[in-house]
N, CA and C of each residue as an Amber inpcrd file, in Angstrom:
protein
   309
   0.8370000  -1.1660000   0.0000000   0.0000000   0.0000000   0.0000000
   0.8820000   1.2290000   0.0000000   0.3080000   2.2120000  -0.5570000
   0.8840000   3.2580000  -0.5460000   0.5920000   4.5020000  -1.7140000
   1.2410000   5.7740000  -1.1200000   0.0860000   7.1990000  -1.7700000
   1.7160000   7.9310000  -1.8900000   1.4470000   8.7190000  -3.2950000
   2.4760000   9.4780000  -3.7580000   1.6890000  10.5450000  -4.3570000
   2.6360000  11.7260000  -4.6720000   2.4020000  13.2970000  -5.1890000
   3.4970000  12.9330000  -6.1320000   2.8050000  14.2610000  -7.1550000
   4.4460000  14.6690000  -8.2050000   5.4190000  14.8940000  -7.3750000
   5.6080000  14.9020000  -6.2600000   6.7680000  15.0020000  -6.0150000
   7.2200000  14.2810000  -4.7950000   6.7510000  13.0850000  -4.3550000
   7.4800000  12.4080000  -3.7540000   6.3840000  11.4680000  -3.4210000
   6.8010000  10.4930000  -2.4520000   5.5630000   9.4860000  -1.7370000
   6.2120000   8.4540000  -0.9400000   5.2010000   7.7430000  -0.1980000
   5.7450000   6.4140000   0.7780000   4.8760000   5.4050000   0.2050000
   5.3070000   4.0610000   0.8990000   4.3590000   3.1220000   0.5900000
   4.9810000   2.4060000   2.1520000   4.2180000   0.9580000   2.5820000
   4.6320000   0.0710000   3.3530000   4.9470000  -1.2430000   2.8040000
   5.6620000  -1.9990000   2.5370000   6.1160000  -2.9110000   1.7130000
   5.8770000  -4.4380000   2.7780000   5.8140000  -5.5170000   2.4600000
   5.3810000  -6.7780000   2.9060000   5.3990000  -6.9360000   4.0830000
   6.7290000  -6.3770000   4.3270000   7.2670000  -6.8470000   6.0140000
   7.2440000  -5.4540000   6.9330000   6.7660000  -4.4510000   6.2980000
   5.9070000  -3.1630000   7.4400000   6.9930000  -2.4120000   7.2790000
   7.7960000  -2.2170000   6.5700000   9.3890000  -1.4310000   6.0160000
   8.6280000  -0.2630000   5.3850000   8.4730000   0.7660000   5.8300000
   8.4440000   2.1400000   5.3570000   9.4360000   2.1560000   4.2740000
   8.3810000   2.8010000   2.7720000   9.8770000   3.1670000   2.1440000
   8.8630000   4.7690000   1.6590000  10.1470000   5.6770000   1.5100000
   9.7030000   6.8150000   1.4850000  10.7820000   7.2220000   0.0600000
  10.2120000   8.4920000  -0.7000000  10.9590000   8.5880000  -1.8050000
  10.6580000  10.3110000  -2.0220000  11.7290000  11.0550000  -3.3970000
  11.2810000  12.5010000  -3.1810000  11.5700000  13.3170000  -2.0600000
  10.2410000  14.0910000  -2.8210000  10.5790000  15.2090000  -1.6440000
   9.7640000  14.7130000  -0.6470000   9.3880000  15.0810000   0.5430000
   9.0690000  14.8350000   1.7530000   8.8260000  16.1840000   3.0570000
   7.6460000  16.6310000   2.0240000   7.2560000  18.0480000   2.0680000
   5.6740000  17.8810000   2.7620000   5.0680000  18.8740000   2.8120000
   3.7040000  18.8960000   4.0740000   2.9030000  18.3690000   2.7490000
   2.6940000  18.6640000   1.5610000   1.4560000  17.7470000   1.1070000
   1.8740000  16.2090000   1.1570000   3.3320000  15.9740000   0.7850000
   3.4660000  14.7410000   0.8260000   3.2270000  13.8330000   1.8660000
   3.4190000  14.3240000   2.9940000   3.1580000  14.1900000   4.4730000
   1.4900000  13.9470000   4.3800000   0.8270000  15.0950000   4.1570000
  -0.5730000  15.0400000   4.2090000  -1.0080000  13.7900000   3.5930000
  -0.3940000  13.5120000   2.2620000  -1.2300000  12.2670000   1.9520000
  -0.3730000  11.4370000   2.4020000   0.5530000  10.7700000   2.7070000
   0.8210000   9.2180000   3.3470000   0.8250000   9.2070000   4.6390000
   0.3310000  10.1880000   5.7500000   0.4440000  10.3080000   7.0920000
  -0.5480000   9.2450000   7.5850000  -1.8300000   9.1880000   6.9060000
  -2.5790000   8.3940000   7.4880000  -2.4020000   6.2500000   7.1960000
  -1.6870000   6.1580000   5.9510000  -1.7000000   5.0590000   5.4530000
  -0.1000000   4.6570000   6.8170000   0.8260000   5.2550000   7.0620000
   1.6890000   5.5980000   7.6390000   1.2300000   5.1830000   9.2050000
   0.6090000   5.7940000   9.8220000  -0.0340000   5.6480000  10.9860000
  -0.4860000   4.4060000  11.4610000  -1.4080000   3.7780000  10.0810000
  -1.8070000   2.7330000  10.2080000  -0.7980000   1.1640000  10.4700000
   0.1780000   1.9230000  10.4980000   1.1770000   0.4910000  10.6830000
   1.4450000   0.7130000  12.1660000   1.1810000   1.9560000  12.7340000
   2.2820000   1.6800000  14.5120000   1.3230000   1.0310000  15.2730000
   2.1110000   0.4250000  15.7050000   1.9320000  -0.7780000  16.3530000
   2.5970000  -1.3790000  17.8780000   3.2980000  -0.6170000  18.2710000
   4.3040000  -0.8680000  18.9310000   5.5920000  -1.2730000  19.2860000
   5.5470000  -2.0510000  17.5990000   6.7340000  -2.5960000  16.9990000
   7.6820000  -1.9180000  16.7610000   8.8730000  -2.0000000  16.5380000
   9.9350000  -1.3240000  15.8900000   9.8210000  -0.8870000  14.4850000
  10.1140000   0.3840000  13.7150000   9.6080000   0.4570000  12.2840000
  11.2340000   0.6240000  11.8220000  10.9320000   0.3620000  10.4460000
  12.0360000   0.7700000   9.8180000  11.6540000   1.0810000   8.9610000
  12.4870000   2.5830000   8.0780000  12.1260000   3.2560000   7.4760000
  13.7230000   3.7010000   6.2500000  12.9390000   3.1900000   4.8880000
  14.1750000   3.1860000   3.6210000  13.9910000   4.6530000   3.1820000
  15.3330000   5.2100000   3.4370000  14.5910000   6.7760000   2.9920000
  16.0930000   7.1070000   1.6960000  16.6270000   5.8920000   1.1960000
  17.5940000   5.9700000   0.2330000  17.3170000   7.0210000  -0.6980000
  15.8100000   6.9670000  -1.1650000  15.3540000   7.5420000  -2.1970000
  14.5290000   9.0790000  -1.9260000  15.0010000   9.5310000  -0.6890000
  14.5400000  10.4580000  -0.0410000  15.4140000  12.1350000  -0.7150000
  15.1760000  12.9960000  -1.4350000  16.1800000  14.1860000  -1.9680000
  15.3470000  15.7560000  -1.0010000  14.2720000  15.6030000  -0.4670000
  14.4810000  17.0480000   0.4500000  13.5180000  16.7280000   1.3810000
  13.6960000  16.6530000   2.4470000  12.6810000  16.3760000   4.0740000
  12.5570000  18.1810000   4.6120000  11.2170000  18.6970000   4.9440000
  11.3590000  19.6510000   5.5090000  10.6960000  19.3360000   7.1090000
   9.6760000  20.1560000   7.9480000   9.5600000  19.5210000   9.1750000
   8.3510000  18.4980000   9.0570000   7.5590000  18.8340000   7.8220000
   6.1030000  18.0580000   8.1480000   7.2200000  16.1830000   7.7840000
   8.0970000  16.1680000   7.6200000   8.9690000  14.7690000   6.7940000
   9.3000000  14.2980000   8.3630000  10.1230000  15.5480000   8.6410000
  10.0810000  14.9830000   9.9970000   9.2700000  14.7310000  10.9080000
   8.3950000  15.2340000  10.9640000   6.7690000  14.7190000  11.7630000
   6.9820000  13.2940000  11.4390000   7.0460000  12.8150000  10.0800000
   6.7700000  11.4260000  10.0030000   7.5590000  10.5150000  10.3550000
   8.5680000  10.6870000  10.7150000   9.9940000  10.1190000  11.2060000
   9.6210000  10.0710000  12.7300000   8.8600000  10.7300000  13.5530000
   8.9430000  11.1090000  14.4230000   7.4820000   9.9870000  15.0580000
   6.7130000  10.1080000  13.8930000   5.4120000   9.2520000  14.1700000
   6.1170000   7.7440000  14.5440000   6.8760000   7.3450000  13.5770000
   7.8030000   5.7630000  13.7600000   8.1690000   5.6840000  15.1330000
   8.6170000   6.9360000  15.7870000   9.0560000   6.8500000  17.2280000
   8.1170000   6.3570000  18.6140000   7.5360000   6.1250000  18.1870000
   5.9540000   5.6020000  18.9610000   6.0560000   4.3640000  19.5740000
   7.0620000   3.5230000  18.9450000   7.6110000   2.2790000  19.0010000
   7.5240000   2.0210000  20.9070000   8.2240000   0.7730000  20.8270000
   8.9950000   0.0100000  22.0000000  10.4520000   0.4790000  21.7720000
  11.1630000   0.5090000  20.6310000  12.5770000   0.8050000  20.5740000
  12.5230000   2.0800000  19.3050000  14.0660000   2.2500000  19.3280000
  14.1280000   3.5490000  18.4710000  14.0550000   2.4030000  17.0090000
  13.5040000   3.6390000  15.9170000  13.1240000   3.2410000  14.8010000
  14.8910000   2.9550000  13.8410000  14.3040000   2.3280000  12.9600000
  15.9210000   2.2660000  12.2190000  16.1030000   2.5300000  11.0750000
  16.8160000   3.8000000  10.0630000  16.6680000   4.6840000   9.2470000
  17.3980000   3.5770000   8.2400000  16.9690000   3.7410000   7.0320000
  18.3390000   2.6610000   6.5040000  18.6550000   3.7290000   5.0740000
  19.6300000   3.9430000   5.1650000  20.3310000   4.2980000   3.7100000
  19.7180000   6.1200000   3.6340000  19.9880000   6.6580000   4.8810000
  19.6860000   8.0890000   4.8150000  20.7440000   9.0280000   4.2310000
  20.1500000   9.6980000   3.3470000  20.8310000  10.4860000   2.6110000
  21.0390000  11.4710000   3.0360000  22.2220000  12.4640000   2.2990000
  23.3860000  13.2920000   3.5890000  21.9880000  14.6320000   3.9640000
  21.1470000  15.0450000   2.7240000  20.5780000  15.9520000   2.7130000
  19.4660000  15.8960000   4.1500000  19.2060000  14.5570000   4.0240000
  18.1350000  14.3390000   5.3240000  19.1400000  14.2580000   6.7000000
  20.1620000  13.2610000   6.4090000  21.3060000  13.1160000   7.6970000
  21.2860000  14.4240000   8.1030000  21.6530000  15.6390000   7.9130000
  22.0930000  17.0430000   8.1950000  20.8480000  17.6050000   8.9170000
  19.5020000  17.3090000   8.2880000  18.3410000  18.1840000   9.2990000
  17.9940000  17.0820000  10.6620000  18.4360000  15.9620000  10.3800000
  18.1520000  15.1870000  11.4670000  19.4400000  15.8010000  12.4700000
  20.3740000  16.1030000  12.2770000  21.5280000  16.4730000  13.1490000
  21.3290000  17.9050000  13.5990000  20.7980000  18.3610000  12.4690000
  20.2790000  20.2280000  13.5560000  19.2060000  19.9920000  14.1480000
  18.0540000  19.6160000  14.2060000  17.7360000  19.2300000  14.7630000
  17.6480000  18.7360000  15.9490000  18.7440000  17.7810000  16.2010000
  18.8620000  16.4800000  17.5730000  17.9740000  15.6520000  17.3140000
  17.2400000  15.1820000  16.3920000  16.6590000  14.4700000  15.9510000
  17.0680000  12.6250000  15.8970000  18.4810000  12.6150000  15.2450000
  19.0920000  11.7490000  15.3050000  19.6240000  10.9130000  16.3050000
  19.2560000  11.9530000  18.1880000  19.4900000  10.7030000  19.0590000
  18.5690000  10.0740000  19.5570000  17.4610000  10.1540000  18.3440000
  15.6830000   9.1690000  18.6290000  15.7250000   8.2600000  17.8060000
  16.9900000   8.0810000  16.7670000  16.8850000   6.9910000  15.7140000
  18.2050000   6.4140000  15.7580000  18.2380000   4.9780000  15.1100000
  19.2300000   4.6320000  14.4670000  19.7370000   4.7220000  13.2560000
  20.7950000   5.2480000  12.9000000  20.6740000   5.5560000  11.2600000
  21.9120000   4.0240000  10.6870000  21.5820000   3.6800000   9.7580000
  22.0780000   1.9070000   9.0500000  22.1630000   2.2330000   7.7530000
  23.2940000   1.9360000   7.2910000  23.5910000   2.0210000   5.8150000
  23.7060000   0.9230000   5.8060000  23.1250000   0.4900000   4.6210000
  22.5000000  -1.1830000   3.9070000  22.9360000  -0.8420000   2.4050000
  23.6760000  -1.8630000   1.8770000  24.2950000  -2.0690000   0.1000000
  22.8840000  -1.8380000  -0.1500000  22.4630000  -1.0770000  -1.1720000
  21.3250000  -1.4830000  -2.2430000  21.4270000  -2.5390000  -2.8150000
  20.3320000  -3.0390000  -2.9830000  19.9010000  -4.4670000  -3.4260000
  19.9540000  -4.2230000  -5.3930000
């Protein structure tokens, strides 16, 4: 499942793996926030944001929703542009960030 804009989108893939792509801006937010939501669970999320090129705060809202968990969420393959607002921020000592080879 999953909802995209011209300019970016998420989906949830088999095993509940957030993958997020684009930009990652407040409409984009607006539409996958709710399909998004629908996965927390208490579980740990993980979230592929390889394909991620500009996060502003509503992006981070959604990063932040994953945090809802039992443990911190686990970022995989975050790109430097997102790495950097997660670090002004302080954002980054609520996550794990994991670089994974692309498949």
């Amino acid at each position: 499942m999953g909802r995209s804009s011209r300019s970016g989108g998420a989906s949830v893939d088999a095993s509940g793996r957030w993958v997020l792509w684009g930009e990652i801006d407040v409409t984009v937010a607006w539409e996958v926030h709710e399909i998004l939501e629908e996965t927390v669970d208490g579980t740990r999320k993980t979230l592929d944001l390889e394909q991620v090129t500009f996060i502003d705060s509503s992006g981070l809202r959604l990063i932040l929703l994953a945090c809802g968990g039992a443990s911190r969420p686990r970022l995989l393959n975050v790109p430097p542009v997102v790495r950097d607002v997660l670090e002004m921020t302080s954002l980054d000592s609520f996550v794990d960030m994991v670089d994974e080879p692309s498949a």
